[in-house]
Short mmCIF file of N, CA and C in Angstrom, two decimals:
data_model
loop_
_atom_site.label_atom_id
_atom_site.label_comp_id
_atom_site.label_asym_id
_atom_site.label_seq_id
_atom_site.Cartn_x
_atom_site.Cartn_y
_atom_site.Cartn_z
N MET A 1 0.85 -1.18 0.00
CA MET A 1 0.00 0.00 0.00
C MET A 1 0.89 1.24 0.00
N THR A 2 0.60 2.17 -0.87
CA THR A 2 1.36 3.41 -0.94
C THR A 2 0.90 4.35 0.16
N THR A 3 1.86 4.99 0.82
CA THR A 3 1.53 5.99 1.82
C THR A 3 2.05 7.34 1.35
N TYR A 4 1.48 8.39 1.90
CA TYR A 4 1.77 9.75 1.46
C TYR A 4 2.10 10.63 2.65
N ARG A 5 2.92 11.66 2.38
CA ARG A 5 3.22 12.68 3.38
C ARG A 5 3.37 14.00 2.63
N PHE A 6 2.67 15.02 3.08
CA PHE A 6 2.74 16.33 2.45
C PHE A 6 3.69 17.23 3.24
N TRP A 7 4.48 18.03 2.54
CA TRP A 7 5.39 19.00 3.13
C TRP A 7 4.82 20.40 2.88
N CYS A 8 4.84 21.23 3.89
CA CYS A 8 4.37 22.61 3.76
C CYS A 8 5.37 23.39 2.90
N GLY A 9 4.85 24.28 2.05
CA GLY A 9 5.71 25.12 1.23
C GLY A 9 6.15 26.39 1.93
N GLU A 10 5.62 26.64 3.12
CA GLU A 10 5.92 27.89 3.84
C GLU A 10 6.82 27.68 5.06
N CYS A 11 6.76 26.50 5.65
CA CYS A 11 7.55 26.22 6.86
C CYS A 11 8.01 24.77 6.82
N GLY A 12 8.53 24.25 7.86
CA GLY A 12 9.07 22.89 7.89
C GLY A 12 8.07 21.81 8.24
N PHE A 13 6.78 22.13 8.28
CA PHE A 13 5.76 21.16 8.68
C PHE A 13 5.66 20.02 7.68
N LYS A 14 5.50 18.79 8.22
CA LYS A 14 5.23 17.60 7.41
C LYS A 14 4.06 16.87 8.05
N THR A 15 3.15 16.38 7.22
CA THR A 15 2.04 15.61 7.76
C THR A 15 2.56 14.22 8.13
N PRO A 16 1.86 13.51 9.01
CA PRO A 16 2.23 12.12 9.26
C PRO A 16 1.99 11.27 8.01
N TRP A 17 2.65 10.14 7.91
CA TRP A 17 2.41 9.22 6.81
C TRP A 17 0.99 8.69 6.92
N GLY A 18 0.31 8.54 5.79
CA GLY A 18 -1.03 8.00 5.79
C GLY A 18 -1.54 7.83 4.38
N THR A 19 -2.83 7.59 4.26
CA THR A 19 -3.42 7.50 2.93
C THR A 19 -3.34 8.88 2.29
N GLU A 20 -3.55 8.92 1.00
CA GLU A 20 -3.46 10.21 0.29
C GLU A 20 -4.46 11.21 0.86
N SER A 21 -5.68 10.76 1.11
CA SER A 21 -6.70 11.68 1.61
C SER A 21 -6.39 12.14 3.04
N GLU A 22 -5.86 11.26 3.88
CA GLU A 22 -5.49 11.65 5.25
C GLU A 22 -4.38 12.71 5.24
N ALA A 23 -3.36 12.45 4.44
CA ALA A 23 -2.23 13.38 4.37
C ALA A 23 -2.67 14.72 3.77
N GLU A 24 -3.50 14.67 2.74
CA GLU A 24 -3.98 15.90 2.13
C GLU A 24 -4.84 16.71 3.10
N ARG A 25 -5.67 16.02 3.88
CA ARG A 25 -6.50 16.69 4.88
C ARG A 25 -5.62 17.38 5.92
N GLY A 26 -4.56 16.70 6.38
CA GLY A 26 -3.65 17.30 7.34
C GLY A 26 -2.94 18.52 6.77
N HIS A 27 -2.59 18.45 5.50
CA HIS A 27 -1.92 19.56 4.81
C HIS A 27 -2.87 20.76 4.71
N THR A 28 -4.11 20.48 4.32
CA THR A 28 -5.12 21.53 4.19
C THR A 28 -5.41 22.17 5.55
N ASP A 29 -5.56 21.35 6.59
CA ASP A 29 -5.80 21.87 7.94
C ASP A 29 -4.64 22.73 8.41
N HIS A 30 -3.42 22.29 8.13
CA HIS A 30 -2.24 23.06 8.53
C HIS A 30 -2.26 24.44 7.88
N TYR A 31 -2.52 24.49 6.59
CA TYR A 31 -2.56 25.78 5.90
C TYR A 31 -3.68 26.67 6.43
N ALA A 32 -4.82 26.08 6.74
CA ALA A 32 -5.95 26.86 7.25
C ALA A 32 -5.62 27.50 8.59
N THR A 33 -4.87 26.79 9.45
CA THR A 33 -4.58 27.33 10.78
C THR A 33 -3.28 28.14 10.83
N ARG A 34 -2.25 27.72 10.10
CA ARG A 34 -0.94 28.39 10.18
C ARG A 34 -0.68 29.42 9.09
N HIS A 35 -1.31 29.24 7.94
CA HIS A 35 -1.06 30.14 6.80
C HIS A 35 -2.38 30.53 6.14
N PRO A 36 -3.32 31.10 6.90
CA PRO A 36 -4.63 31.42 6.33
C PRO A 36 -4.50 32.41 5.17
N GLY A 37 -5.26 32.17 4.12
CA GLY A 37 -5.26 33.07 2.97
C GLY A 37 -4.24 32.71 1.90
N LEU A 38 -3.29 31.83 2.21
CA LEU A 38 -2.30 31.43 1.22
C LEU A 38 -2.77 30.19 0.47
N LEU A 39 -2.38 30.11 -0.79
CA LEU A 39 -2.67 28.91 -1.57
C LEU A 39 -1.80 27.76 -1.08
N LEU A 40 -2.32 26.54 -1.14
CA LEU A 40 -1.54 25.37 -0.73
C LEU A 40 -0.29 25.26 -1.58
N GLY A 41 0.82 24.94 -0.93
CA GLY A 41 2.08 24.76 -1.63
C GLY A 41 2.86 23.66 -0.97
N GLY A 42 4.01 23.37 -1.50
CA GLY A 42 4.87 22.35 -0.92
C GLY A 42 5.01 21.15 -1.83
N GLN A 43 5.30 20.01 -1.24
CA GLN A 43 5.56 18.79 -1.98
C GLN A 43 4.76 17.63 -1.40
N VAL A 44 4.68 16.58 -2.21
CA VAL A 44 4.08 15.34 -1.76
C VAL A 44 5.15 14.27 -1.84
N GLU A 45 5.31 13.52 -0.77
CA GLU A 45 6.27 12.42 -0.72
C GLU A 45 5.50 11.11 -0.66
N THR A 46 5.94 10.13 -1.41
CA THR A 46 5.27 8.83 -1.40
C THR A 46 6.26 7.74 -0.99
N ALA A 47 5.72 6.68 -0.42
CA ALA A 47 6.54 5.52 -0.04
C ALA A 47 5.68 4.27 -0.21
N ALA A 48 6.34 3.16 -0.47
CA ALA A 48 5.62 1.90 -0.62
C ALA A 48 4.86 1.56 0.65
N GLU A 49 5.45 1.88 1.79
CA GLU A 49 4.78 1.75 3.08
C GLU A 49 5.41 2.77 4.00
N ALA A 50 4.73 3.11 5.06
CA ALA A 50 5.24 4.13 5.97
C ALA A 50 6.59 3.71 6.53
N PRO A 51 7.59 4.60 6.50
CA PRO A 51 8.90 4.26 7.04
C PRO A 51 8.86 3.77 8.47
N ALA A 52 7.95 4.26 9.28
CA ALA A 52 7.85 3.80 10.67
C ALA A 52 7.52 2.31 10.71
N ALA A 53 6.75 1.83 9.74
CA ALA A 53 6.39 0.41 9.71
C ALA A 53 7.58 -0.45 9.32
N LYS A 54 8.56 0.12 8.62
CA LYS A 54 9.74 -0.63 8.22
C LYS A 54 10.76 -0.72 9.35
N GLY A 55 10.75 0.25 10.25
CA GLY A 55 11.81 0.41 11.22
C GLY A 55 12.11 -0.78 12.11
N MET A 56 11.16 -1.28 12.85
CA MET A 56 11.43 -2.31 13.83
C MET A 56 10.62 -3.55 13.50
N SER A 57 11.28 -4.58 13.07
CA SER A 57 10.60 -5.82 12.75
C SER A 57 10.52 -6.69 14.00
N CYS A 58 9.92 -7.85 13.87
CA CYS A 58 9.86 -8.78 15.00
C CYS A 58 11.26 -9.20 15.43
N VAL A 59 12.16 -9.34 14.47
CA VAL A 59 13.54 -9.69 14.81
C VAL A 59 14.17 -8.60 15.65
N GLY A 60 13.92 -7.34 15.30
CA GLY A 60 14.45 -6.22 16.08
C GLY A 60 13.89 -6.20 17.49
N CYS A 61 12.60 -6.43 17.62
CA CYS A 61 11.97 -6.45 18.95
C CYS A 61 12.51 -7.59 19.79
N THR A 62 12.67 -8.74 19.18
CA THR A 62 13.19 -9.91 19.88
C THR A 62 14.61 -9.65 20.36
N THR A 63 15.42 -9.04 19.52
CA THR A 63 16.80 -8.73 19.89
C THR A 63 16.84 -7.81 21.10
N VAL A 64 16.03 -6.76 21.07
CA VAL A 64 15.98 -5.82 22.20
C VAL A 64 15.52 -6.53 23.46
N ALA A 65 14.52 -7.38 23.35
CA ALA A 65 14.02 -8.11 24.52
C ALA A 65 15.08 -9.05 25.09
N VAL A 66 15.80 -9.77 24.23
CA VAL A 66 16.84 -10.69 24.69
C VAL A 66 17.98 -9.92 25.35
N LEU A 67 18.39 -8.81 24.76
CA LEU A 67 19.45 -8.01 25.37
C LEU A 67 19.02 -7.47 26.73
N GLY A 68 17.79 -7.00 26.83
CA GLY A 68 17.29 -6.48 28.10
C GLY A 68 17.23 -7.56 29.16
N LEU A 69 16.75 -8.74 28.79
CA LEU A 69 16.68 -9.85 29.73
C LEU A 69 18.08 -10.28 30.17
N SER A 70 19.02 -10.32 29.22
CA SER A 70 20.41 -10.68 29.55
C SER A 70 21.00 -9.68 30.54
N PHE A 71 20.74 -8.42 30.32
CA PHE A 71 21.23 -7.38 31.21
C PHE A 71 20.66 -7.57 32.62
N LEU A 72 19.37 -7.85 32.72
CA LEU A 72 18.76 -8.06 34.03
C LEU A 72 19.36 -9.27 34.74
N ILE A 73 19.64 -10.35 34.00
CA ILE A 73 20.25 -11.55 34.60
C ILE A 73 21.64 -11.23 35.12
N ILE A 74 22.42 -10.51 34.34
CA ILE A 74 23.79 -10.14 34.75
C ILE A 74 23.75 -9.27 35.98
N VAL A 75 22.89 -8.26 36.00
CA VAL A 75 22.79 -7.36 37.14
C VAL A 75 22.37 -8.10 38.39
N SER A 76 21.38 -8.99 38.26
CA SER A 76 20.92 -9.72 39.44
C SER A 76 21.99 -10.72 39.94
N ALA A 77 22.78 -11.28 39.04
CA ALA A 77 23.86 -12.21 39.45
C ALA A 77 24.96 -11.46 40.18
N CYS A 78 25.25 -10.24 39.76
CA CYS A 78 26.30 -9.44 40.40
C CYS A 78 25.87 -8.91 41.77
N GLY A 79 24.59 -8.84 42.00
CA GLY A 79 24.08 -8.31 43.26
C GLY A 79 24.08 -9.32 44.39
N ARG A 80 24.41 -10.55 44.11
CA ARG A 80 24.38 -11.58 45.16
C ARG A 80 25.64 -11.67 45.90
#
């Protein structure tokens, strides 16, 4: 699924990743509140899926959990 993010043409604002209509709505709302009276400007960025969804896979979560558990075991062994 393609996701979209709109960038403001007036400031550094970026909408969150989402469907095209969600991102466009956020862009329009931003202009209405922060830049009233100006025509919409900026850019549209697309991605095959939201970068946040790519970031941490199950393998990444498992690795963090194993490292945390190992740390707790080491700390508790040293405390005895």
